mmCIF file of N, CA and C in Angstrom:
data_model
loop_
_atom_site.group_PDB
_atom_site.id
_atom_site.type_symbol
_atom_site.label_atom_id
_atom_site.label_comp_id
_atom_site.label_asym_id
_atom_site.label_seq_id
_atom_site.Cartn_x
_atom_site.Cartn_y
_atom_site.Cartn_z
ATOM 1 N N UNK J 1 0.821 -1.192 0.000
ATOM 2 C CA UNK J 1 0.000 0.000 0.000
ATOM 3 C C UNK J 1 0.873 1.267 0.000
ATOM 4 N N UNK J 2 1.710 1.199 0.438
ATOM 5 C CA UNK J 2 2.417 2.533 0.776
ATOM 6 C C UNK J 2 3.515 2.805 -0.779
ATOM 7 N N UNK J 3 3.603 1.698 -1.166
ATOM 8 C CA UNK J 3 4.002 1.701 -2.860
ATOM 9 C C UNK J 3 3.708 2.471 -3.479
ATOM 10 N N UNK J 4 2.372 1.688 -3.243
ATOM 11 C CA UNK J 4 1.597 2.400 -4.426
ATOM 12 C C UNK J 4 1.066 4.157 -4.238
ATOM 13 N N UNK J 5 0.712 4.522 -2.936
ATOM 14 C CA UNK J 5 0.681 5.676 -2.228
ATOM 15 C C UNK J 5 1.866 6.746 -2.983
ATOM 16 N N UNK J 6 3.420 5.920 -3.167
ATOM 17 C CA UNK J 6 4.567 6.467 -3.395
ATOM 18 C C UNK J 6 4.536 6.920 -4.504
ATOM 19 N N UNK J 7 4.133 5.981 -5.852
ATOM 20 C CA UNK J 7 4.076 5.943 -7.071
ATOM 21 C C UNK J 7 2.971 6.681 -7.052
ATOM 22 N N UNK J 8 1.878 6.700 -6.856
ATOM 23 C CA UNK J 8 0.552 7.631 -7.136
ATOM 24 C C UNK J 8 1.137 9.019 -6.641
ATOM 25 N N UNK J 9 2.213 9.590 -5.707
ATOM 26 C CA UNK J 9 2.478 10.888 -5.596
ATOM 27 C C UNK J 9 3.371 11.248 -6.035
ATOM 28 N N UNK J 10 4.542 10.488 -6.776
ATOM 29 C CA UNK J 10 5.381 10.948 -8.067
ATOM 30 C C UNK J 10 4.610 10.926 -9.439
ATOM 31 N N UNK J 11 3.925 10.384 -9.563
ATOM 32 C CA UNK J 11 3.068 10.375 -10.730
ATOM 33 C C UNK J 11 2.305 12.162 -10.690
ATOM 34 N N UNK J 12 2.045 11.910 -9.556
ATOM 35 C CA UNK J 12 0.942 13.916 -9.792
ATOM 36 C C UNK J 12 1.974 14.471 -9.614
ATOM 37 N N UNK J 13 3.252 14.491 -8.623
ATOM 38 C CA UNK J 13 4.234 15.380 -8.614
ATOM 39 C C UNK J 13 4.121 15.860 -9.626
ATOM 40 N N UNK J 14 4.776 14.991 -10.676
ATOM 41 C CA UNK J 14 5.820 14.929 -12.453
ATOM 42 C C UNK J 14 4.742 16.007 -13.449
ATOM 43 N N UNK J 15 2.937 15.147 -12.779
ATOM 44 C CA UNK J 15 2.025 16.015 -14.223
ATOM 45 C C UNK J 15 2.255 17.360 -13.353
ATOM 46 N N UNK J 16 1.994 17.622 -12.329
ATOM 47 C CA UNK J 16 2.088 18.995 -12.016
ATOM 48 C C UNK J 16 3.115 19.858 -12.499
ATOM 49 N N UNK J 17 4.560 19.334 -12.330
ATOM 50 C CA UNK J 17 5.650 19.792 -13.045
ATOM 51 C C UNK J 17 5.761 20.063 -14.282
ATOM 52 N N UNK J 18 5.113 19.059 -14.653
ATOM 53 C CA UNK J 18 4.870 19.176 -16.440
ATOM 54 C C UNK J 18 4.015 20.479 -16.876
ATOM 55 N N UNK J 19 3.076 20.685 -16.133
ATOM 56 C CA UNK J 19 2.133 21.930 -16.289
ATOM 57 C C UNK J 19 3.498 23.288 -16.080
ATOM 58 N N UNK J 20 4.233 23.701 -14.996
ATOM 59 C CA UNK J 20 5.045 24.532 -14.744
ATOM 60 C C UNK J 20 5.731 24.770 -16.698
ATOM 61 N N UNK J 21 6.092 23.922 -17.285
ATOM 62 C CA UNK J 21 6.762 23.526 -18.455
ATOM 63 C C UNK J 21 6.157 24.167 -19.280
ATOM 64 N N UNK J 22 4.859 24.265 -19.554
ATOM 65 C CA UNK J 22 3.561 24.987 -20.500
ATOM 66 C C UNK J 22 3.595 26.627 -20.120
ATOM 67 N N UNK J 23 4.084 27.226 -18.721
ATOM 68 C CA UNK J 23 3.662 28.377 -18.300
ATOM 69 C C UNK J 23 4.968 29.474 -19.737
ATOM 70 N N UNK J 24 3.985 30.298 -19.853
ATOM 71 C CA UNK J 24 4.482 30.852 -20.967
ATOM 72 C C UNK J 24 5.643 32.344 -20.218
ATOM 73 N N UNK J 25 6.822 32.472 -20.562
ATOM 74 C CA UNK J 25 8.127 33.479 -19.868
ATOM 75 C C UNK J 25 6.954 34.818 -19.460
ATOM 76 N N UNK J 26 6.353 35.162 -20.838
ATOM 77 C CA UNK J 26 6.010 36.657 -20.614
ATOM 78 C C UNK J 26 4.747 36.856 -19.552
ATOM 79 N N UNK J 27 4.089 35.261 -18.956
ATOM 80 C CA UNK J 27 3.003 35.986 -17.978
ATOM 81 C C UNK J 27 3.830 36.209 -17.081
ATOM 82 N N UNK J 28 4.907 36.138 -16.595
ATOM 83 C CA UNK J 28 5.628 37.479 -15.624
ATOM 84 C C UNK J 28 5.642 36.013 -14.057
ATOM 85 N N UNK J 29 4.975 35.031 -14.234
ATOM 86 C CA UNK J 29 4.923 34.327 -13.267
ATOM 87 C C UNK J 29 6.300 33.759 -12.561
ATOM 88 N N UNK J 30 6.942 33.838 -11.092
ATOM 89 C CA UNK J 30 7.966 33.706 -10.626
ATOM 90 C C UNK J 30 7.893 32.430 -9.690
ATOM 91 N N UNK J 31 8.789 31.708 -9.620
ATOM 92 C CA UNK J 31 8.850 30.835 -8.163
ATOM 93 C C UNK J 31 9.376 31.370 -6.806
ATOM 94 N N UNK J 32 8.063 30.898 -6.307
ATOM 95 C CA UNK J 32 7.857 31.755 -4.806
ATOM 96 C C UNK J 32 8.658 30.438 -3.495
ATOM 97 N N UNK J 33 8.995 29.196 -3.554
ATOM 98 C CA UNK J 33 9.485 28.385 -3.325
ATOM 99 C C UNK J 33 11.012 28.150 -3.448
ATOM 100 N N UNK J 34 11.260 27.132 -2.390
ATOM 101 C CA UNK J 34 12.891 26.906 -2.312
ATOM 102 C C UNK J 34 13.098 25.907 -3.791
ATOM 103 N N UNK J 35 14.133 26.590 -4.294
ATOM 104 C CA UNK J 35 14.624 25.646 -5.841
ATOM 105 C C UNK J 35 15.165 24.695 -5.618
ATOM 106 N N UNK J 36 15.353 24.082 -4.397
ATOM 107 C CA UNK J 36 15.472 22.619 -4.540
ATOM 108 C C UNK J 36 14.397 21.703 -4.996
ATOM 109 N N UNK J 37 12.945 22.073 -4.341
ATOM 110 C CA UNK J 37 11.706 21.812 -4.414
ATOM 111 C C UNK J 37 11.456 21.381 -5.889
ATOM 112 N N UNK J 38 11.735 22.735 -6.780
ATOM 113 C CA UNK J 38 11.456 22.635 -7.980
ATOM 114 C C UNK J 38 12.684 22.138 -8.625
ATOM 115 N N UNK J 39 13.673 21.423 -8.183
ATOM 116 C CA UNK J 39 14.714 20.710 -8.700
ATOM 117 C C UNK J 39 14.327 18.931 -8.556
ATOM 118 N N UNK J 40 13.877 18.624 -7.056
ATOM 119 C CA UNK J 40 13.401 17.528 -6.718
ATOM 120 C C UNK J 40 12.265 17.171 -7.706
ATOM 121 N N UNK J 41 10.994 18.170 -8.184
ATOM 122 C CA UNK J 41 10.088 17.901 -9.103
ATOM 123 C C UNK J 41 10.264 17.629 -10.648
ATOM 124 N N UNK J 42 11.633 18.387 -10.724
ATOM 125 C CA UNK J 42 11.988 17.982 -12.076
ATOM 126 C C UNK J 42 12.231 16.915 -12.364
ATOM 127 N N UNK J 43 14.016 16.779 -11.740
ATOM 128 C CA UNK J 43 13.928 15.010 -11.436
ATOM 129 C C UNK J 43 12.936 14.082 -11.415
ATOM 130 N N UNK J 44 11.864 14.299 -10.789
ATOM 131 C CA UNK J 44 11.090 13.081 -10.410
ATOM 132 C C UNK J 44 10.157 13.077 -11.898
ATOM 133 N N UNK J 45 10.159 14.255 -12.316
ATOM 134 C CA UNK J 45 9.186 14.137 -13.945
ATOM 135 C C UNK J 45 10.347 13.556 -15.247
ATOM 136 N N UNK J 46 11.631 13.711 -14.592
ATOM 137 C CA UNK J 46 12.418 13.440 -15.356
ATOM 138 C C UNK J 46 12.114 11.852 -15.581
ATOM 139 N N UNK J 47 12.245 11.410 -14.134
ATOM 140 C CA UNK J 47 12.378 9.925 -13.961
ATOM 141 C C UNK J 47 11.239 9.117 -14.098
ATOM 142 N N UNK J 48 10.139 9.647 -14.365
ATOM 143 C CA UNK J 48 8.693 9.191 -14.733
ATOM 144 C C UNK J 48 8.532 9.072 -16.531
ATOM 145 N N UNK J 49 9.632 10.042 -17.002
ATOM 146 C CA UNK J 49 9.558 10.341 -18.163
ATOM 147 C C UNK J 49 8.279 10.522 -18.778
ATOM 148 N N UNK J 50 7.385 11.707 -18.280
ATOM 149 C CA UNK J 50 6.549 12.565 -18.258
ATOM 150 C C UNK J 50 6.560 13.705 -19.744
ATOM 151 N N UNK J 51 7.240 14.082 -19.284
ATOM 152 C CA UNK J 51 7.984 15.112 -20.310
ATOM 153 C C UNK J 51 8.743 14.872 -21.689
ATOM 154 N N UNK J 52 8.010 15.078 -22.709
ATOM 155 C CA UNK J 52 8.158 14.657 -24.121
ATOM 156 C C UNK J 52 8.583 16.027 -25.159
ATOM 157 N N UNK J 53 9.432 15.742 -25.604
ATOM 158 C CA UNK J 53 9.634 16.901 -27.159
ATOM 159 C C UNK J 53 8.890 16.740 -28.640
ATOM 160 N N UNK J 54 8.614 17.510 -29.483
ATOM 161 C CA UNK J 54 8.084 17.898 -30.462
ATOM 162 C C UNK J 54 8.201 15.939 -31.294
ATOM 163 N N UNK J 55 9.611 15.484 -31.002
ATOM 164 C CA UNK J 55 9.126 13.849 -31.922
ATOM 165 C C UNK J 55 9.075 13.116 -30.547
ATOM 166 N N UNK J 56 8.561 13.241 -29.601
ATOM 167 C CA UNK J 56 7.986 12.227 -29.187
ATOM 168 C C UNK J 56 9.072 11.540 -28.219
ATOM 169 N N UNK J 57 10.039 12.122 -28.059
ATOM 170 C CA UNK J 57 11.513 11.521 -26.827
ATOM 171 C C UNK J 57 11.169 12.237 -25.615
ATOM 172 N N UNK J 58 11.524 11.475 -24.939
ATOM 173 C CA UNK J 58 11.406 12.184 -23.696
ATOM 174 C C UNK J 58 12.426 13.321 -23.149
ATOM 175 N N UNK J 59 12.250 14.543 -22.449
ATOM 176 C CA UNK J 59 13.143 15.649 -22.789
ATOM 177 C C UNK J 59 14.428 14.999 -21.387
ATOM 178 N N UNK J 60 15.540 15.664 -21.656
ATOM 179 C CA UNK J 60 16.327 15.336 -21.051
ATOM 180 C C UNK J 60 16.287 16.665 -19.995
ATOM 181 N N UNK J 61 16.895 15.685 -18.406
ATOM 182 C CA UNK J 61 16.609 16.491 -17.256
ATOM 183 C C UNK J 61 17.260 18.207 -17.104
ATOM 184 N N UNK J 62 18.419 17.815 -18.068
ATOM 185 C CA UNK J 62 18.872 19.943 -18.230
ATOM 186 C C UNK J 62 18.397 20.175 -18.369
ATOM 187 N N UNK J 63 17.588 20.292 -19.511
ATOM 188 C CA UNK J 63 16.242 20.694 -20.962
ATOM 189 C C UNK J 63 15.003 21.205 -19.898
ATOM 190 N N UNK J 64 14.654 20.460 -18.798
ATOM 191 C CA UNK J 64 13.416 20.258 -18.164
ATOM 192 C C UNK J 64 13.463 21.561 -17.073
ATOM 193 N N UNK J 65 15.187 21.459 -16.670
ATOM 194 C CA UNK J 65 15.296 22.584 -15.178
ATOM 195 C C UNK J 65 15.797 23.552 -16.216
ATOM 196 N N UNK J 66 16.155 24.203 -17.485
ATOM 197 C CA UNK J 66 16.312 25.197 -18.072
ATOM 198 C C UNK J 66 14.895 25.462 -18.976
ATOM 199 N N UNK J 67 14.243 24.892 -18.911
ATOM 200 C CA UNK J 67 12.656 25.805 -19.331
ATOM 201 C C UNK J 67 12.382 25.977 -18.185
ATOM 202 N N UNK J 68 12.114 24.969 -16.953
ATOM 203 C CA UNK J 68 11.471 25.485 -15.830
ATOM 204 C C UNK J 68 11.751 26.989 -15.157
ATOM 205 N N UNK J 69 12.960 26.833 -15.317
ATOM 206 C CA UNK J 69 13.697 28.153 -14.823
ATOM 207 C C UNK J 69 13.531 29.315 -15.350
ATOM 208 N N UNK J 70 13.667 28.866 -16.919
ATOM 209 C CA UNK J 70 13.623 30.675 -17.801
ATOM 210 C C UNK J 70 11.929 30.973 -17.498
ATOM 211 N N UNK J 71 10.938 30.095 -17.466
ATOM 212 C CA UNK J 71 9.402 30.288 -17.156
ATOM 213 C C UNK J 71 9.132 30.434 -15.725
ATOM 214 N N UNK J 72 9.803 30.113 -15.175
ATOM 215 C CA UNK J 72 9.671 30.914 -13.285
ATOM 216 C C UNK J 72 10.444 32.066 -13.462
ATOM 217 N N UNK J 73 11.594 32.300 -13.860
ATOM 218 C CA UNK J 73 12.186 33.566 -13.843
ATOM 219 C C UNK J 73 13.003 33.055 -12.604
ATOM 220 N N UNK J 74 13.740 31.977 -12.421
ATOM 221 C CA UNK J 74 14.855 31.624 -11.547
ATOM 222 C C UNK J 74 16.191 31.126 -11.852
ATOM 223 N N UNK J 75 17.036 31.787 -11.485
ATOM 224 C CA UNK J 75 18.171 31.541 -11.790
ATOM 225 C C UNK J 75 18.741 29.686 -11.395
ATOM 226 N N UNK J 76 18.787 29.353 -12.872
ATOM 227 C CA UNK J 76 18.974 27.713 -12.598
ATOM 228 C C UNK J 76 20.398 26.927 -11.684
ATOM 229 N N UNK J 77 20.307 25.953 -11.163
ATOM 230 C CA UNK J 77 21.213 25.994 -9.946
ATOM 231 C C UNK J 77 22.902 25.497 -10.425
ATOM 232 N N UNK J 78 24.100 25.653 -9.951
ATOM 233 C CA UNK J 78 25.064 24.954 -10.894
ATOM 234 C C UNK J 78 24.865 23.483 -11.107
ATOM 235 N N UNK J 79 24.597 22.843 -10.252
ATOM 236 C CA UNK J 79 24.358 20.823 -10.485
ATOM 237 C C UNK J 79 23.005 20.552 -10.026
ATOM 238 N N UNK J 80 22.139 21.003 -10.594
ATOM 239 C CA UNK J 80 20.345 20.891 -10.612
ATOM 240 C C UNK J 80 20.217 19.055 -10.403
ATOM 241 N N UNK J 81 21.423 18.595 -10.480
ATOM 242 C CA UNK J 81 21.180 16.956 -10.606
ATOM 243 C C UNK J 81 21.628 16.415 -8.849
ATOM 244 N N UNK J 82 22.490 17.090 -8.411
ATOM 245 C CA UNK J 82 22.956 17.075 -6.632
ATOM 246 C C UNK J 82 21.869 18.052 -6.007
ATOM 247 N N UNK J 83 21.642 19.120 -6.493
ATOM 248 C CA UNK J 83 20.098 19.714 -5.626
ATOM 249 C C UNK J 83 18.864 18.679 -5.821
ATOM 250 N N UNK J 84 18.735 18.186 -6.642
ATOM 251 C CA UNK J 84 17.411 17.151 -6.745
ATOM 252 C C UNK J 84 17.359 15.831 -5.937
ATOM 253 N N UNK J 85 19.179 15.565 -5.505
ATOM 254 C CA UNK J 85 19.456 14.087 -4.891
ATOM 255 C C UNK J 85 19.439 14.581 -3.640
ATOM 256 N N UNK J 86 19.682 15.828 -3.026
ATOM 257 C CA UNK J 86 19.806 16.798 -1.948
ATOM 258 C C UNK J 86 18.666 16.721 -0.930
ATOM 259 N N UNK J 87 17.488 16.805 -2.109
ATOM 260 C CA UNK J 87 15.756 17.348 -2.028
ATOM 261 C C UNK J 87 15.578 16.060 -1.430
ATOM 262 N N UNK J 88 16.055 15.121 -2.097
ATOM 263 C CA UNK J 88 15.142 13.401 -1.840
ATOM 264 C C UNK J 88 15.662 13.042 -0.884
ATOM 265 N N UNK J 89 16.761 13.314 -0.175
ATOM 266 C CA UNK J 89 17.620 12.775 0.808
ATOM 267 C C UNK J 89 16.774 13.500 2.342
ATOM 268 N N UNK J 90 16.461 14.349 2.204
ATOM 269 C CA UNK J 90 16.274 15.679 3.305
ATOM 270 C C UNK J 90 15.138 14.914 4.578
ATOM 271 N N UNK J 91 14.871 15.139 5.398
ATOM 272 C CA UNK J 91 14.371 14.242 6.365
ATOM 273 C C UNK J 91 14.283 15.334 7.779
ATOM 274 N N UNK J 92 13.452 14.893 8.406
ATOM 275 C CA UNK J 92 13.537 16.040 9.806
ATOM 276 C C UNK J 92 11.963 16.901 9.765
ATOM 277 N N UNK J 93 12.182 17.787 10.834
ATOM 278 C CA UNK J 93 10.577 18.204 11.088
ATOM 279 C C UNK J 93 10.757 19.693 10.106
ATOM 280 N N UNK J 94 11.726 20.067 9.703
ATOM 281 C CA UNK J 94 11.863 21.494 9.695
ATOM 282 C C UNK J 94 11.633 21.719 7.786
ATOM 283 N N UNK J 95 11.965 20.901 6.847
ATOM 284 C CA UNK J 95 11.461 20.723 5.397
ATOM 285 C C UNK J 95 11.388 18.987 5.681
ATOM 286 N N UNK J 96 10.493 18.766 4.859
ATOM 287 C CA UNK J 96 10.379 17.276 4.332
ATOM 288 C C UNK J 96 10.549 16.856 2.843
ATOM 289 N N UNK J 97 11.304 16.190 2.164
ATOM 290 C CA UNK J 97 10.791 16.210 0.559
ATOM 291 C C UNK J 97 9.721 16.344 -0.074
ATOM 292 N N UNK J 98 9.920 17.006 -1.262
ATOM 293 C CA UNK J 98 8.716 17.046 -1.736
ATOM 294 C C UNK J 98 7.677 15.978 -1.719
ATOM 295 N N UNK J 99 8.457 14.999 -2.226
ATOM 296 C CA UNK J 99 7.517 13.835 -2.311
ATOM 297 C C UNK J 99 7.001 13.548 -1.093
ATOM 298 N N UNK J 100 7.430 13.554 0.000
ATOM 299 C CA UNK J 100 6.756 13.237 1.685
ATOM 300 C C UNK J 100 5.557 14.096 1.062
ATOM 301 N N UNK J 101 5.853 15.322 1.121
ATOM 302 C CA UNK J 101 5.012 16.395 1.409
ATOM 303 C C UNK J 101 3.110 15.480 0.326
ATOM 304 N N UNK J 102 3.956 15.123 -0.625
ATOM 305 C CA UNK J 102 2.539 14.809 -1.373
ATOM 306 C C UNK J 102 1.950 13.952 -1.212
ATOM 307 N N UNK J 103 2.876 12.749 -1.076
ATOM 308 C CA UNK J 103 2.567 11.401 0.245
ATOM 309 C C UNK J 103 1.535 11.719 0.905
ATOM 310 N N UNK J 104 1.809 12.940 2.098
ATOM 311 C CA UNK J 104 1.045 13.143 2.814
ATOM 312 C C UNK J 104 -0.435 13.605 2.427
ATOM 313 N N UNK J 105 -0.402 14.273 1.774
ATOM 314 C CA UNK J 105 -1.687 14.910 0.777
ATOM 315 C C UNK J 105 -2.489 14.154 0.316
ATOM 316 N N UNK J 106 -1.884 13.283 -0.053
ATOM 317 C CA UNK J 106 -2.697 11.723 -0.404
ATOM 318 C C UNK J 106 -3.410 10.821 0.170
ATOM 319 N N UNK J 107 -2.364 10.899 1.440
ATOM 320 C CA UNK J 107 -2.835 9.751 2.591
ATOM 321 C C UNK J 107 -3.858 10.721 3.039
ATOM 322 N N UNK J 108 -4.138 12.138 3.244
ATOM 323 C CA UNK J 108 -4.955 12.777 4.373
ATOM 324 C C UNK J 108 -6.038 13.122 3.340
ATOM 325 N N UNK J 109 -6.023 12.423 2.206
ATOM 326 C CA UNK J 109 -7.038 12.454 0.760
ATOM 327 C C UNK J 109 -7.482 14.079 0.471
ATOM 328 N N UNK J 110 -6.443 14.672 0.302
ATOM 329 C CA UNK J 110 -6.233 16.431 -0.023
ATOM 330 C C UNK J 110 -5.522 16.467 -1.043
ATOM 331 N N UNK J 111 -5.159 15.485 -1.739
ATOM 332 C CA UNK J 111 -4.833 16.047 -3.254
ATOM 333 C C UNK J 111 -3.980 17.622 -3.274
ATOM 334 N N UNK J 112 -4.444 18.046 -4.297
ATOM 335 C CA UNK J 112 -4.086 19.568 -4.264
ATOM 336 C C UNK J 112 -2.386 19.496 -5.302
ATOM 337 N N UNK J 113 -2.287 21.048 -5.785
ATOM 338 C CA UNK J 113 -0.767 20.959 -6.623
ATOM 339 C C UNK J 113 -0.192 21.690 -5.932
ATOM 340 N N UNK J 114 0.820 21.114 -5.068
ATOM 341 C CA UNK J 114 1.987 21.811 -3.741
ATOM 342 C C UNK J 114 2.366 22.773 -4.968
ATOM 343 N N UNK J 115 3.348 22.393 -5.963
ATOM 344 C CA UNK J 115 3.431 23.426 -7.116
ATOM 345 C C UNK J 115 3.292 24.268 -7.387
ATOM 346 N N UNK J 116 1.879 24.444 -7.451
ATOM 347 C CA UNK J 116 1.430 25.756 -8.222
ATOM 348 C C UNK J 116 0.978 27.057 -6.895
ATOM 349 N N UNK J 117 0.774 26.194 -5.470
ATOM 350 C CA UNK J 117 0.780 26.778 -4.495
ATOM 351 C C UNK J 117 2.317 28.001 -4.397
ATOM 352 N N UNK J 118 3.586 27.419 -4.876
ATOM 353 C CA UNK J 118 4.715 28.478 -4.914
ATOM 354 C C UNK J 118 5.189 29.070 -5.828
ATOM 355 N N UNK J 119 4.098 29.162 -6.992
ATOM 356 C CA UNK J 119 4.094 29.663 -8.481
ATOM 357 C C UNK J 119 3.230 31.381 -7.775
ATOM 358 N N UNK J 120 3.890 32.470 -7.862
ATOM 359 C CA UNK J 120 3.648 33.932 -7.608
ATOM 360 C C UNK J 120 3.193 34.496 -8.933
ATOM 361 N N UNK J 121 1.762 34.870 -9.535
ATOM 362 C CA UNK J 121 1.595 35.422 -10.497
ATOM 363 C C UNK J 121 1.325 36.636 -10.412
#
């Protein structure tokens, strides 16, 4: 049960992330959130392979944190690939990973896009 709990909240993580991907530079929209967050979400859409290009490949994880970034208006991190292993590692009362965080959302059947909650328009 808790598998599947796991997989059902990387799965919405990744589409949520994927939506961030669509947000167009000029609506002015910024990330209001710590960029690990949105480094950990990439990754995890990376690793779902969510995220597809014009023939149909799946985009590679630079590709994914350099649109995310130029469309939040955040300066992208030097190793976006050690901030994302950083994010998943993190543990304690004070941040939890993202993925806990949606885990939890799930289990307390609240759904919701943590995401778009630190998207500032």
């Amino acid at each position: 049960m808790e598998a599947q709990l796991t997989q059902r909240a990387r799965a919405l993580m990744a589409a949520h992330f994927a939506r961030l991907l669509d947000i167009s530079p000029e609506e002015g929209a910024t990330w209001a959130g710590p960029t690990t967050d949105l480094m950990e979400a990439a990754h995890t859409a990376y690793a779902e392979g969510i995220c597809i290009d014009e023939e149909g490949n799946p985009l590679a994880f630079c590709v994914m944190v350099a649109i995310a970034c130029q469309n939040l208006h955040v300066r992208p991190p030097r190793n976006p690939r050690s901030r994302a292993s950083l994010a998943s590692a993190r543990k304690g009362l004070r941040r939890a990973s993202l993925l806990s965080r949606y885990r939890l959302r799930l289990r307390q059947g609240l759904g919701g896009n943590l995401l778009a909650a630190m998207v500032r328009r």
